Coordinates of C-alpha atoms (C1' of nucleotides) in Angstrom, one line a residue:
Chain A
M1 CA -8.9 17.0 28.7
T2 CA -6.0 14.7 28.8
P3 CA -3.0 14.8 26.4
M4 CA -4.2 11.6 24.7
Q5 CA -7.6 13.1 23.9
Q6 CA -6.1 16.3 22.8
A7 CA -3.7 14.5 20.6
Y8 CA -6.6 12.7 18.9
D9 CA -8.4 16.0 18.3
V10 CA -5.3 17.7 16.9
Y11 CA -4.0 14.9 14.7
E12 CA -7.3 13.2 14.0
D13 CA -6.2 10.2 12.1
R14 CA -2.6 11.2 12.6
C15 CA -2.7 10.6 16.3
P16 CA 0.6 8.9 16.9
T17 CA -0.9 6.3 19.3
R18 CA -3.6 5.3 16.7
L19 CA -0.9 5.2 14.0
V20 CA 1.1 2.7 16.0
L21 CA -1.9 0.7 17.2
D22 CA -3.3 0.4 13.6
R23 CA 0.0 -1.1 12.6
L24 CA 0.1 -3.5 15.5
A25 CA -3.6 -4.4 14.9
D26 CA -2.8 -6.1 11.6
K27 CA -3.5 -9.7 12.3
W28 CA 0.1 -10.9 11.6
A29 CA 2.1 -7.8 12.2
V30 CA 3.3 -8.5 15.7
L31 CA 4.2 -12.0 14.7
I32 CA 6.3 -10.8 11.8
L33 CA 8.1 -8.2 13.9
D34 CA 8.8 -10.9 16.4
R35 CA 10.1 -13.2 13.7
L36 CA 12.6 -10.6 12.7
Q37 CA 14.1 -10.1 16.1
D38 CA 16.9 -12.6 15.5
G39 CA 18.1 -11.0 12.3
P40 CA 17.2 -10.6 8.6
V41 CA 14.9 -13.1 7.1
R42 CA 13.8 -13.9 3.6
F43 CA 10.2 -13.7 2.4
N44 CA 9.4 -17.4 2.0
H45 CA 11.3 -18.1 5.2
I46 CA 8.8 -15.9 7.1
R47 CA 6.0 -17.5 5.2
R48 CA 7.0 -21.0 6.2
D49 CA 7.6 -20.0 9.9
I50 CA 4.3 -18.2 10.4
K51 CA 1.9 -20.9 9.6
G52 CA -1.4 -19.9 8.0
I53 CA -0.4 -16.6 6.4
S54 CA -1.0 -16.2 2.7
Q55 CA 1.5 -14.7 0.3
K56 CA -0.8 -11.8 -0.4
V57 CA -1.3 -10.8 3.3
L58 CA 2.4 -11.3 4.1
A59 CA 3.4 -9.0 1.3
Q60 CA 0.7 -6.5 2.3
T61 CA 1.7 -6.5 5.9
L62 CA 5.4 -6.2 5.1
R63 CA 4.7 -3.2 2.9
K64 CA 2.9 -1.4 5.7
L65 CA 5.6 -2.1 8.2
E66 CA 8.2 -0.9 5.7
R67 CA 6.3 2.3 4.9
N68 CA 6.2 3.1 8.6
G69 CA 9.9 2.6 8.9
L70 CA 9.7 -0.4 11.2
I71 CA 11.4 -2.9 8.9
S72 CA 13.8 -2.6 5.9
R73 CA 13.7 -4.4 2.6
T74 CA 16.9 -5.4 0.9
I75 CA 17.1 -6.8 -2.6
F76 CA 20.0 -9.0 -3.6
P77 CA 20.3 -9.4 -7.4
T78 CA 20.8 -13.1 -7.4
V79 CA 19.0 -15.5 -9.8
P80 CA 16.4 -15.8 -8.8
V81 CA 16.2 -12.6 -6.7
T82 CA 16.6 -12.7 -3.0
V83 CA 14.9 -10.3 -0.6
E84 CA 15.7 -9.8 3.0
Y85 CA 13.6 -8.2 5.6
A86 CA 15.0 -6.8 8.9
L87 CA 14.0 -4.7 11.8
T88 CA 15.1 -1.1 11.6
P89 CA 16.4 0.5 14.8
L90 CA 13.0 2.1 15.1
G91 CA 11.2 -1.2 14.7
S92 CA 13.5 -2.7 17.3
T93 CA 12.6 -0.2 19.9
L94 CA 9.0 -0.7 19.2
T95 CA 9.2 -4.5 19.7
D96 CA 10.8 -3.8 23.0
T97 CA 7.8 -1.7 24.0
V98 CA 5.4 -4.3 22.6
S99 CA 7.1 -6.9 24.8
A100 CA 5.8 -5.1 27.8
L101 CA 2.3 -5.4 26.5
A102 CA 2.8 -9.0 25.7
H103 CA 4.1 -9.7 29.2
W104 CA 1.0 -7.9 30.6
A105 CA -1.2 -10.1 28.4
E106 CA 0.4 -13.3 29.6
K107 CA 0.4 -12.3 33.2
N108 CA -3.3 -11.3 33.1
M109 CA -4.8 -13.7 30.6
D110 CA -6.4 -15.8 33.3
A111 CA -8.1 -12.8 34.7
I112 CA -9.4 -11.9 31.3
F113 CA -10.7 -15.4 30.6
V114 CA -12.4 -15.4 34.0
A115 CA -14.0 -12.1 33.2
Q116 CA -15.2 -13.3 29.8
R117 CA -16.8 -16.4 31.2
A118 CA -18.5 -14.4 34.0
Y119 CA -19.8 -11.9 31.4
D120 CA -21.0 -14.6 29.1
E121 CA -22.9 -16.4 31.9
A122 CA -24.4 -13.1 33.1
H123 CA -25.5 -12.2 29.6
P124 CA -27.0 -15.2 27.9
G125 CA -28.0 -14.7 24.3
Chain B
M1 CA 10.6 -20.7 17.5
T2 CA 10.1 -17.8 19.9
P3 CA 7.6 -17.8 22.8
M4 CA 5.3 -15.4 20.9
Q5 CA 5.0 -17.7 17.9
Q6 CA 4.5 -20.7 20.0
A7 CA 1.8 -18.9 22.0
Y8 CA 0.1 -18.2 18.7
D9 CA 0.2 -21.8 17.6
V10 CA -1.0 -23.1 21.0
Y11 CA -3.8 -20.6 21.7
E12 CA -4.6 -19.7 18.1
D13 CA -7.1 -17.0 18.5
R14 CA -6.7 -17.2 22.2
C15 CA -3.1 -15.9 22.1
P16 CA -3.1 -13.4 25.0
T17 CA -1.2 -10.8 23.1
R18 CA -3.7 -10.9 20.2
L19 CA -6.5 -10.8 22.7
V20 CA -5.3 -7.6 24.2
L21 CA -4.2 -6.1 20.9
D22 CA -7.6 -6.8 19.4
R23 CA -9.2 -4.9 22.2
L24 CA -6.9 -1.9 21.9
A25 CA -7.3 -1.9 18.2
D26 CA -10.9 -0.9 18.4
K27 CA -10.9 2.6 17.0
W28 CA -12.1 4.3 20.2
A29 CA -11.1 1.8 22.9
V30 CA -7.9 3.5 24.0
L31 CA -9.6 6.9 24.1
I32 CA -12.3 5.5 26.3
L33 CA -9.9 3.8 28.7
D34 CA -8.0 7.1 28.9
R35 CA -11.2 9.0 29.6
L36 CA -12.0 6.7 32.5
Q37 CA -8.6 7.3 34.2
D38 CA -9.9 10.1 36.4
G39 CA -12.8 8.2 37.8
P40 CA -16.3 6.8 36.9
V41 CA -18.1 8.5 34.0
R42 CA -21.6 8.3 32.6
F43 CA -22.4 7.1 29.1
N44 CA -23.4 10.4 27.6
H45 CA -20.6 12.2 29.3
I46 CA -18.1 9.9 27.5
R47 CA -20.1 10.5 24.3
R48 CA -19.8 14.2 24.6
D49 CA -16.1 14.2 25.5
I50 CA -15.1 11.9 22.7
K51 CA -16.1 13.9 19.7
G52 CA -17.3 11.9 16.7
I53 CA -18.2 8.6 18.3
S54 CA -21.7 7.3 17.6
Q55 CA -24.0 5.9 20.3
K56 CA -23.9 2.4 18.7
V57 CA -20.1 2.2 18.5
L58 CA -19.7 3.6 22.0
A59 CA -22.0 1.0 23.4
Q60 CA -20.3 -1.7 21.4
T61 CA -16.9 -0.8 22.6
L62 CA -17.9 -0.5 26.2
R63 CA -19.4 -4.0 26.0
K64 CA -16.2 -5.5 24.7
L65 CA -14.1 -3.7 27.3
E66 CA -16.5 -4.8 30.0
R67 CA -16.5 -8.4 28.8
N68 CA -12.8 -8.5 29.1
G69 CA -12.9 -7.2 32.6
L70 CA -11.2 -3.9 31.8
I71 CA -14.1 -1.7 32.8
S72 CA -17.1 -2.0 35.1
R73 CA -20.7 -1.0 34.5
T74 CA -22.8 0.2 37.4
I75 CA -26.5 0.9 37.1
F76 CA -28.2 3.4 39.4
P77 CA -32.0 3.0 39.5
T78 CA -32.8 6.7 39.1
V79 CA -35.4 8.0 36.8
P80 CA -34.2 8.1 34.1
V81 CA -31.6 5.4 34.7
T82 CA -28.0 6.4 35.3
V83 CA -25.1 4.2 34.3
E84 CA -21.5 4.7 35.4
Y85 CA -18.5 3.2 33.7
A86 CA -15.2 2.9 35.5
L87 CA -11.8 1.2 35.1
T88 CA -11.4 -2.0 37.0
P89 CA -8.0 -2.7 38.7
L90 CA -7.2 -4.9 35.7
G91 CA -8.1 -2.1 33.3
S92 CA -6.0 0.3 35.3
T93 CA -2.9 -1.7 35.0
L94 CA -3.4 -2.1 31.3
T95 CA -3.7 1.7 30.7
D96 CA -0.4 2.0 32.6
T97 CA 1.2 -0.4 30.1
V98 CA -0.5 1.3 27.1
S99 CA 1.0 4.6 28.3
A100 CA 4.4 3.2 27.5
L101 CA 3.3 2.6 24.0
A102 CA 1.7 6.0 23.7
H103 CA 5.0 7.6 24.8
W104 CA 6.9 5.6 22.3
A105 CA 4.4 6.7 19.6
E106 CA 4.8 10.4 20.5
K107 CA 8.5 10.2 20.8
N108 CA 8.9 8.5 17.4
M109 CA 6.0 10.0 15.4
D110 CA 8.4 12.3 13.5
A111 CA 10.6 9.4 12.5
I112 CA 7.5 7.5 11.3
F113 CA 6.2 10.5 9.2
V114 CA 9.6 10.9 7.7
A115 CA 9.6 7.2 6.8
Q116 CA 6.1 7.4 5.3
R117 CA 7.0 10.4 3.1
A118 CA 10.2 8.7 2.0
Y119 CA 8.4 5.5 1.1
D120 CA 5.6 7.3 -0.7
E121 CA 8.2 9.3 -2.8
A122 CA 10.1 6.1 -3.6
H123 CA 7.0 4.3 -4.5
P124 CA 4.8 6.5 -6.7
G125 CA 1.5 5.1 -7.8
Chain C
dC1 C1' -30.6 8.9 29.9
dC2 C1' -29.2 4.8 27.9
dG3 C1' -29.3 2.3 24.9
dT4 C1' -31.0 -1.3 20.5
dA5 C1' -32.3 -2.1 15.4
dT6 C1' -31.3 -1.4 10.5
dC7 C1' -29.0 -0.4 6.6
dC8 C1' -24.8 0.5 4.3
dC9 C1' -20.1 0.7 3.0
dA10 C1' -14.9 0.4 3.1
dG11 C1' -11.2 -2.5 4.2
dC12 C1' -9.1 -6.7 6.0
dC13 C1' -8.3 -11.2 5.1
dG14 C1' -8.4 -15.8 2.6
dA15 C1' -8.1 -18.7 -1.6
dT16 C1' -6.6 -19.2 -6.0
dA17 C1' -4.2 -18.3 -10.1
dC18 C1' -0.5 -16.2 -12.6
dT19 C1' 4.5 -13.7 -13.5
dG20 C1' 9.7 -11.7 -13.7
Chain D
dC1 C1' 12.1 -16.9 -5.1
dA2 C1' 9.2 -13.2 -4.4
dG3 C1' 5.8 -11.3 -5.5
dT4 C1' 0.9 -9.3 -8.2
dA5 C1' -4.1 -9.9 -9.8
dT6 C1' -8.6 -11.1 -8.9
dC7 C1' -12.7 -12.4 -6.5
dG8 C1' -15.4 -13.1 -2.6
dG9 C1' -16.7 -13.2 2.5
dC10 C1' -16.8 -11.1 6.8
dT11 C1' -16.7 -7.5 10.2
dG12 C1' -15.9 -2.8 12.2
dG13 C1' -17.7 1.4 12.0
dG14 C1' -20.9 5.4 10.5
dA15 C1' -25.9 7.3 9.8
dT16 C1' -30.3 7.1 11.1
dA17 C1' -34.3 5.8 13.5
dC18 C1' -36.7 3.9 17.4
dG19 C1' -37.5 1.8 22.4
dG20 C1' -37.4 1.3 27.9

DNA sequence: CCGTATCCCAGCCGATACTG
DNA sequence: CAGTATCGGCTGGGATACGG
């Protein structure tokens, strides 16, 4: 049994890899992390930049990322209130790691699309 | 706008990173890929090793991985039939990349759990 | 041995409307 | 500006049963 499998048995739903993957799997999470790489950004600024995300889902996703210590939330008592989101050091190291995955994806996307077409032709219906 | 965001705009649901992430996000996918690292394995062998997965979900997940060219499916016309699943070269390079993520997760799991506890205490209810 | 067919439910996500 | 409340659709996954 490999470490990965053992980890899953031991931690069950607390397997570290699953924990991280579940966070990254959120439809907009990686995009949000990416958006924060250049520095702190306000809520509606993110909303405008990431086209198609709703207020609810943006708030939800930000909460999850915050709860896992990947981003920070800072409130400025202006009128009206201003809130800034930023990568934590932890979140910053994660985006570095995710970049490797993104590079793999870009490098191999053609191979994946070829495989998909081949599979779909070989399995009609 | 960063490359990642642009990629999302251009490819929409065909963004390479999302494509890969969606595959890895399947609850059992990474565990299956991990199980195949030592060589080809038969269906029920995987099922036994990965405790808790149902036949339906195992079959489903294997199909998705196969469609994306990450694993191969070989049928031996024995009686009863034997089927072997194995990592493709493409799948093998992906698991290498995923290992980096798994290492990050293990290395930082404590920090994540601390963040979660802190968040939950700061946000009761 | 290797699957598919069904039914069911929890959770994600979207749209819309409303508030400090 | 930065959210919450509500409703509703869709899909991933679990349980169970059946077929080649």
